Coordinates of C-alpha atoms in Angstrom, one line a residue:
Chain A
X1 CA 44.5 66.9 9.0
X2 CA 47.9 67.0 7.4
X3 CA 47.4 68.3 3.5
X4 CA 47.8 65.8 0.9
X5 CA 47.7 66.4 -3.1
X6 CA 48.2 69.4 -4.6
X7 CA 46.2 72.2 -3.3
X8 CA 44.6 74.6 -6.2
X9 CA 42.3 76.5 -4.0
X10 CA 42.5 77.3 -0.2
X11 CA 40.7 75.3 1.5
X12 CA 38.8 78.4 3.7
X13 CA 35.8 77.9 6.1
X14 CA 34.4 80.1 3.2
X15 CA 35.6 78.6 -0.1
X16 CA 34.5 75.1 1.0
X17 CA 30.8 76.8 2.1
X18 CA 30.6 78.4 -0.9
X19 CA 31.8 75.3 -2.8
X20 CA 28.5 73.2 -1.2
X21 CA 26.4 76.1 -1.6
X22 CA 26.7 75.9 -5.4
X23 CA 26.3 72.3 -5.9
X24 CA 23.4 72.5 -3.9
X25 CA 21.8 75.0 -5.5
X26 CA 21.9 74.3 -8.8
X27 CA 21.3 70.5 -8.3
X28 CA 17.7 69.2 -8.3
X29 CA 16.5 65.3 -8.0
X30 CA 17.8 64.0 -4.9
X31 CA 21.3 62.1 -4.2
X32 CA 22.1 60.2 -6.9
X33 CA 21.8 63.2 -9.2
X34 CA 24.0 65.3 -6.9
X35 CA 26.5 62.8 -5.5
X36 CA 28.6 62.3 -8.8
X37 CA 28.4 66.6 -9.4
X38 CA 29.9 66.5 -5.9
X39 CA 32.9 64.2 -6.6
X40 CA 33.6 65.5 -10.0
X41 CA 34.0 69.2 -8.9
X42 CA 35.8 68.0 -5.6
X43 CA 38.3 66.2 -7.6
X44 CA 38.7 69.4 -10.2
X45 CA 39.5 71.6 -7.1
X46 CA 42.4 69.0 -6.1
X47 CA 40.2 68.5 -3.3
X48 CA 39.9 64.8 -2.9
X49 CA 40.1 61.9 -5.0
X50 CA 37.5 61.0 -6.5
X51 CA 38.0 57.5 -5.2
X52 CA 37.9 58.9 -1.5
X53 CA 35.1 60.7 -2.1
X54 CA 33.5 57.6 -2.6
X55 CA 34.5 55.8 0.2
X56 CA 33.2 58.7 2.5
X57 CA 29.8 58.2 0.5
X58 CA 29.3 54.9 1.2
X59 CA 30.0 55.9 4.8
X60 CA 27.3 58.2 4.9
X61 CA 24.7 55.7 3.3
X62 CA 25.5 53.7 6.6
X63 CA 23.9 56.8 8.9
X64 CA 20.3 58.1 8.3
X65 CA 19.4 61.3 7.2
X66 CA 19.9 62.8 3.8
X67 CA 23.1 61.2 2.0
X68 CA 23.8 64.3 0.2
X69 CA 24.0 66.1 3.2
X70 CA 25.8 63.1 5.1
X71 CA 28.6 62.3 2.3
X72 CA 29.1 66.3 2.4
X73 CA 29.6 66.8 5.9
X74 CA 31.9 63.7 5.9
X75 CA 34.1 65.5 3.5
X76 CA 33.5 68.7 5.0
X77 CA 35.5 67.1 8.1
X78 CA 37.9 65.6 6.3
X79 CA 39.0 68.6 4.2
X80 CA 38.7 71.3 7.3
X81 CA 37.9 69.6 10.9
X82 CA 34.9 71.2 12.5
X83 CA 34.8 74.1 10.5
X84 CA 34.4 72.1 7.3
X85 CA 31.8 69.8 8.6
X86 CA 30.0 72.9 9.2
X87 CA 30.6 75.0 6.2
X88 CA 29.1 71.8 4.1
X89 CA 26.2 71.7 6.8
X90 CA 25.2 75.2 6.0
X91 CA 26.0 74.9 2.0
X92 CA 24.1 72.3 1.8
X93 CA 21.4 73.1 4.3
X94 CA 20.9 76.8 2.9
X95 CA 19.8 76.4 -0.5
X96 CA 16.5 74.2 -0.1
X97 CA 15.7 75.9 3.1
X98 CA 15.8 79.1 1.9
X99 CA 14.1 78.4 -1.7
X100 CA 11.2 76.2 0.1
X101 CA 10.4 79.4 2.4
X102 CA 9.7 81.4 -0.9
X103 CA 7.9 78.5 -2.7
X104 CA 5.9 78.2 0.2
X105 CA 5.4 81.7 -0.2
X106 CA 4.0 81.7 -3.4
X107 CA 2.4 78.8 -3.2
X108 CA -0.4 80.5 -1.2
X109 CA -1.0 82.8 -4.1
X110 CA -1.0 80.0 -7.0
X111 CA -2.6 76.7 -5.2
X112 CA -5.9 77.6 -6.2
X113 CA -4.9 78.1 -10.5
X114 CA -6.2 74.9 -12.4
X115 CA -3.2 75.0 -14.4
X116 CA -0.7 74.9 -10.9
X117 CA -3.0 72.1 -10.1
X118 CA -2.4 70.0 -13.4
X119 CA 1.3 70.5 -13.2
X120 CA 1.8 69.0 -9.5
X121 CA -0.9 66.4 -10.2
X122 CA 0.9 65.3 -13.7
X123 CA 4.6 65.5 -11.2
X124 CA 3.4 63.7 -8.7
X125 CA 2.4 61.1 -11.2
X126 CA 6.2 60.9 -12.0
X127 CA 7.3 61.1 -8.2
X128 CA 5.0 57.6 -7.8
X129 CA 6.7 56.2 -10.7
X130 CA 10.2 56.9 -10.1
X131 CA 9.3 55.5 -6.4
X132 CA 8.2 52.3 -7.8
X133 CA 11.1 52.1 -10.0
X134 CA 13.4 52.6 -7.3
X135 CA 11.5 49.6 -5.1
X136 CA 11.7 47.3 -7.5
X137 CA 15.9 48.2 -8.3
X138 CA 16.4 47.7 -4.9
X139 CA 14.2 44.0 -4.3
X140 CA 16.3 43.4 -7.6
X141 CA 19.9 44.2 -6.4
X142 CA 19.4 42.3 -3.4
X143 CA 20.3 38.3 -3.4
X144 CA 17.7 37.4 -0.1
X145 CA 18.3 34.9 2.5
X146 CA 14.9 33.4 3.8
X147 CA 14.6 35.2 7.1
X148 CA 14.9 38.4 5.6
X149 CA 12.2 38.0 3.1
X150 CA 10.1 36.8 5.8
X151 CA 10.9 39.6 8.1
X152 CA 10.6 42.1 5.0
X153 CA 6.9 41.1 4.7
X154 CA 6.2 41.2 8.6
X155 CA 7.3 44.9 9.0
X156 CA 5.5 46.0 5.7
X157 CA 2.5 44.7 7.2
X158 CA 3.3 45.8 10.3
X159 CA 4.1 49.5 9.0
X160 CA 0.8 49.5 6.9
X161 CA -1.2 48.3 9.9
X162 CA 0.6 50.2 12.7
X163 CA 1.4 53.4 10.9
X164 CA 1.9 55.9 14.3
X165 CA 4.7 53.1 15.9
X166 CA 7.1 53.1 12.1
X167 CA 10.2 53.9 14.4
X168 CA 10.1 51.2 16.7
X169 CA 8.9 48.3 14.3
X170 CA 11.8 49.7 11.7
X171 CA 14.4 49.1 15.0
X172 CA 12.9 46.0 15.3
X173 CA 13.3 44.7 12.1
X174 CA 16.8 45.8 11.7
X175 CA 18.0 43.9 15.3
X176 CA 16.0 40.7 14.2
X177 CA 17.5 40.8 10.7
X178 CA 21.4 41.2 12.4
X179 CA 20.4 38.4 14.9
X180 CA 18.9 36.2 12.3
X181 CA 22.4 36.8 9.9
X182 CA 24.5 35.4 13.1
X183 CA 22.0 32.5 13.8
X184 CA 22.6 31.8 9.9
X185 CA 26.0 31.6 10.7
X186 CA 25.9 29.3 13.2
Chain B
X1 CA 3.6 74.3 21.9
X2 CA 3.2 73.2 18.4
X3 CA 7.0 74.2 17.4
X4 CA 7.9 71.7 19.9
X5 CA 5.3 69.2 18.8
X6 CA 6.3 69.7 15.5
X7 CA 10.1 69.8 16.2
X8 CA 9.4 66.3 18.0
X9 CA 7.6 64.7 14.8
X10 CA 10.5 65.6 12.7
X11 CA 13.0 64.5 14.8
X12 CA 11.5 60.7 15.1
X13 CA 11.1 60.9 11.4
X14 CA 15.0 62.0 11.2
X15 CA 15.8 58.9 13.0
X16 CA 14.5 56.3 10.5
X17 CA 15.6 58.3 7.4
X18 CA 17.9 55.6 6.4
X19 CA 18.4 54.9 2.7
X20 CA 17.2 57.8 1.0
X21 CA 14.4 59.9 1.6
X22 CA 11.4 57.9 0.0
X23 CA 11.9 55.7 2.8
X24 CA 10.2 58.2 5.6
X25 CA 7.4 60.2 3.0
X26 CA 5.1 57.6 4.0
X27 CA 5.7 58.1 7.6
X28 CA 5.5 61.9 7.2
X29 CA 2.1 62.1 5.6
X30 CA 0.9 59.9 8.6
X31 CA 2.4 62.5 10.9
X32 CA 1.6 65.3 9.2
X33 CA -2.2 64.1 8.5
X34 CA -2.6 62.6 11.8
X35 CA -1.4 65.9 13.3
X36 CA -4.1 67.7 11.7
X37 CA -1.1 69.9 9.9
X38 CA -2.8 69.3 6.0
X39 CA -5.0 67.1 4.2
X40 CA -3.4 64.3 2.6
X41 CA -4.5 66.1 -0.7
X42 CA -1.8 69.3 0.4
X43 CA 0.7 67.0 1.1
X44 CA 0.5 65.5 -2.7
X45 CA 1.4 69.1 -3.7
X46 CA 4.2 69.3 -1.1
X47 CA 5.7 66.1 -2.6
X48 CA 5.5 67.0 -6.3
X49 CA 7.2 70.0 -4.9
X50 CA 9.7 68.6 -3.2
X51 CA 10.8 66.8 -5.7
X52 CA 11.2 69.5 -8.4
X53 CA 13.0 72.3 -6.0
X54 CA 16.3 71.7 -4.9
X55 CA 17.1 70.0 -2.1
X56 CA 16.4 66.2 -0.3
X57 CA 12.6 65.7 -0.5
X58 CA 12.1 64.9 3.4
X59 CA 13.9 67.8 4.0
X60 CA 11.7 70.1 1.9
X61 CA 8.9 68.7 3.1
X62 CA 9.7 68.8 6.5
X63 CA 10.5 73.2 5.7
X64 CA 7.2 73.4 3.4
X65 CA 5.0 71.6 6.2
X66 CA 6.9 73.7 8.9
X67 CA 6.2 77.0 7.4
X68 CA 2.4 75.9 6.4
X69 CA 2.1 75.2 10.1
X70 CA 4.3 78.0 12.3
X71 CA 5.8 80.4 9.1
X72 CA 9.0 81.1 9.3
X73 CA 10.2 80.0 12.6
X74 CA 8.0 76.4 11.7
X75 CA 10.1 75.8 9.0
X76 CA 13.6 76.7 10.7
X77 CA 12.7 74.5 13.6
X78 CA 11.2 71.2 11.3
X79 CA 14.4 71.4 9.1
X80 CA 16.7 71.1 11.8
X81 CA 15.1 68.4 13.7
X82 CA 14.9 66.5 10.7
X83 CA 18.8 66.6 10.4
X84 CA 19.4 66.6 14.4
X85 CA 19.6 62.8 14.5
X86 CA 21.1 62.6 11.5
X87 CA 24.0 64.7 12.7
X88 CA 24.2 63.3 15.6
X89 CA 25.1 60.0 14.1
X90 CA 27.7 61.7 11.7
X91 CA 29.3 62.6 14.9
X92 CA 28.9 59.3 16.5
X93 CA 30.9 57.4 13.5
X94 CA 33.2 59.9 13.1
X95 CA 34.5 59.4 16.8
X96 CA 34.0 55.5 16.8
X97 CA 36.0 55.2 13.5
X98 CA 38.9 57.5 15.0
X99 CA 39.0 54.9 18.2
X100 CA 38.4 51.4 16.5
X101 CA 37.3 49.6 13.4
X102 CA 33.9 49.1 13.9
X103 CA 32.1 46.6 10.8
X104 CA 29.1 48.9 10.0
X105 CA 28.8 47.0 6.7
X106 CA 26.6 44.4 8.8
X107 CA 24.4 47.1 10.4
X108 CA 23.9 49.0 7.2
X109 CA 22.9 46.0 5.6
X110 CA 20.9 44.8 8.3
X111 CA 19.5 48.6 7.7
X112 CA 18.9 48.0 4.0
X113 CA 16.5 45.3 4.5
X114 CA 14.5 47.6 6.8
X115 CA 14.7 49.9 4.2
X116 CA 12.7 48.1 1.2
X117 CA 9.3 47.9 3.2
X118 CA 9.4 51.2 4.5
X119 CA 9.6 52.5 0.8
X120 CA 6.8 50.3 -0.3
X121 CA 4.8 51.5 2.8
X122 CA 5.7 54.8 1.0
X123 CA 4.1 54.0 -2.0
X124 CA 1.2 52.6 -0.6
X125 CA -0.1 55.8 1.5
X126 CA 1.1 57.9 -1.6
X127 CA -1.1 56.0 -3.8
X128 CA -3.9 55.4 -2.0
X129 CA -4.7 58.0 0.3
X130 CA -5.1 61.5 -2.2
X131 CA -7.4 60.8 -4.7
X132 CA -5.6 60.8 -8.1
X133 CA -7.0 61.4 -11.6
X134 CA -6.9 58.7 -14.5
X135 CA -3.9 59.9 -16.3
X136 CA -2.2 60.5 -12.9
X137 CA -2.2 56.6 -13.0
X138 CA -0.7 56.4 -16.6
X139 CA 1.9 58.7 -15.9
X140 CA 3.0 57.1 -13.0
X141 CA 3.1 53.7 -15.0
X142 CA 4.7 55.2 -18.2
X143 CA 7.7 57.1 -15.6
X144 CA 8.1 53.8 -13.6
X145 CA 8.9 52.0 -17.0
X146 CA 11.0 54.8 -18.6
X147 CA 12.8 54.9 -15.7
X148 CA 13.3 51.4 -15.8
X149 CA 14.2 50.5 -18.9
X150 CA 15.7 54.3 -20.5
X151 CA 18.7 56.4 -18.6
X152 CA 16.4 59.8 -19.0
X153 CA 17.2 61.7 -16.5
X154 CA 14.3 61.9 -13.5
X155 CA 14.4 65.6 -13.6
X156 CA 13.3 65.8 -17.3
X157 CA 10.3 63.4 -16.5
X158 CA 9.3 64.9 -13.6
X159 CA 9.0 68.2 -15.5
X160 CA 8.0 66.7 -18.7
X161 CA 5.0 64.8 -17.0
X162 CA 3.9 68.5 -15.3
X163 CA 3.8 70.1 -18.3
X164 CA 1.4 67.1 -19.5
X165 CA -0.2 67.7 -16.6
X166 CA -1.2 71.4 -17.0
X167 CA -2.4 70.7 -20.7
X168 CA -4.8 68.1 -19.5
X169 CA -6.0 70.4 -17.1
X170 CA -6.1 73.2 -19.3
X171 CA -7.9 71.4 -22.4
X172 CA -10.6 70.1 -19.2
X173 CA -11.6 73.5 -18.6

């Protein structure tokens, strides 16, 4: 990968893990919080654009799995080859890994406290919430065609009903979806 | 084996983890409750931790339920496999996009219409299956609607409604 821009920092196996290692660190509240942290400090480095950055994040909203951890590996790759995609696997990776093993640590000590208790029960109050509030911006961005309403409501039902065989009825739906766009086509 | 068995759930749930990662909680609490790993009432306090450490949420839940269920070497093994497939496909595009232009705007659409009634399935199990207090419920409904119609930022209602959370529980006792 030829180098284009100006170069501020040296793009290192170890600068560009340690650049991932931060942002994921410090960042809490999934993707959407992270992704713009990501491009602004990639752009400030004289990384990337922050416009390229974006088109490698709507890549990695194309492949499953964690889309911070997608869009950085993307980059990763871009910046470095090989060794970047694996310096932003392990920045990125590192961080929660390491600070669920020591919550789950703890957490064996404090389950039992009422007051723990009251704190994840009032969180996970918020965690439904924010869930619902993320279905319904979705069903709202969304301009439906027929056949995918219709085949939205199948594979809920079928998920709710048929919850050991999600993987299958999820491939399903997506190949019946794709061939009901060409037959809409035609 | 049950590293295998659980390296094996986590890598299924890895492969339908499209669109964010509220898309495959649902799926993992049927796993994880299925498997006899925790009681749907744990995995409530996995999620709410999740959500306020850093990190994608399947992917702390996938560690926290690794190391409940084989310590150290449980949580290692469920993280990875959660990102094996996941990896596997960053790979794939990367080779297919150096060879020819393939339109995965259609498949990632298609993708996005699969993705909506696995996160309602989420909510669903998440509601339903622990047993939630009263002001769980108004919390959830006052956080859907500030989310909705305010820009506060997740985090601070996330934390905000904890904290509410322990002074309900403290002025009960």
């Amino acid at each position: 990968m030829p180098a284009g821009g100006s170069v501020l920092k040296a793009k290192t196996f170890f600068s560009l893990f340690w650049a991932f290692f931060v942002i994921s660190a410090v960042t809490i509240g999934g993707s959407y919080a992270i992704v713009p942290i990501m491009a602004s400090r990639l752009a400030r480095r004289g990384w990337m654009e922050e416009q390229g950055f974006y088109d490698l994040f709507a890549l990695a909203q194309a492949v499953p799995g964690p889309t911070t951890l997608t869009t950085a590996v993307f980059v990763g790759q871009q910046l470095l080859g090989l060794a970047g995609a694996a310096a932003a696997f392990l920045g990125i990776m590192l961080p929660p890994v390491v600070s669920i093993i020591l919550v789950s640590l703890l957490y064996g000590a404090v389950a039992g406290n009422p007051l723990v208790q009251g704190f994840l029960q009032g969180s996970y109050g918020t965690v439904l919430g924010l869930v619902a509030a993320l279905l319904v911006r979705m069903l709202r961005a969304r301009k439906w065609r027929i056949h995918e309403v219709a085949l939205s409501l199948l594979c809920f039902a079928a998920l709710l009903l048929f919850r050991s065989w999600a993987l299958p009825i999820v491939i399903a739906t997506v190949i019946l979806v794709r061939l009901g766009a060409l037959a809409w086509k035609s | 084996m049950e590293i295998l068995n659980l390296a094996w759930v986590f890598f299924k749930i890895g492969v339908i983890s499209f669109g964010g990662g509220w898309t495959i909680v649902g799926v993992i609490q049927h796993e994880v409750v299925a498997a006899g790993w925790m009681s749907a009432q744990t995995f409530a306090d996995v999620v709410a931790i999740a959500q306020v450490t850093p990190g994608p949420v399947a992917l702390n839940a996938a560690t926290m339920i690794g190391f409940r269920v084989a310590g150290i070497p449980g949580a290692l093994a469920a993280s990875l496999a959660v990102v094996a497939f996941p990896m596997l496909a960053v790979a794939l595009v990367l080779v297919l996009l150096r060879s020819t232009r393939v339109d995965q705007k259609k498949l990632s659409d298609a993708f996005r219409v699969a993705t909506i009634p696995l996160i309602a399935a989420t909510l669903v199990s998440l509601s339903i299956t622990p047993s939630l207090a009263w002001h769980v419920w108004l919390i959830a409904a006052g956080s859907c609607a500030l989310s909705l119609f305010t820009k506060l930022d997740p985090l601070l209602l996330i934390l905000g409604s904890g904290v509410a959370g322990a002074i309900i529980a403290a002025v009960r006792l």
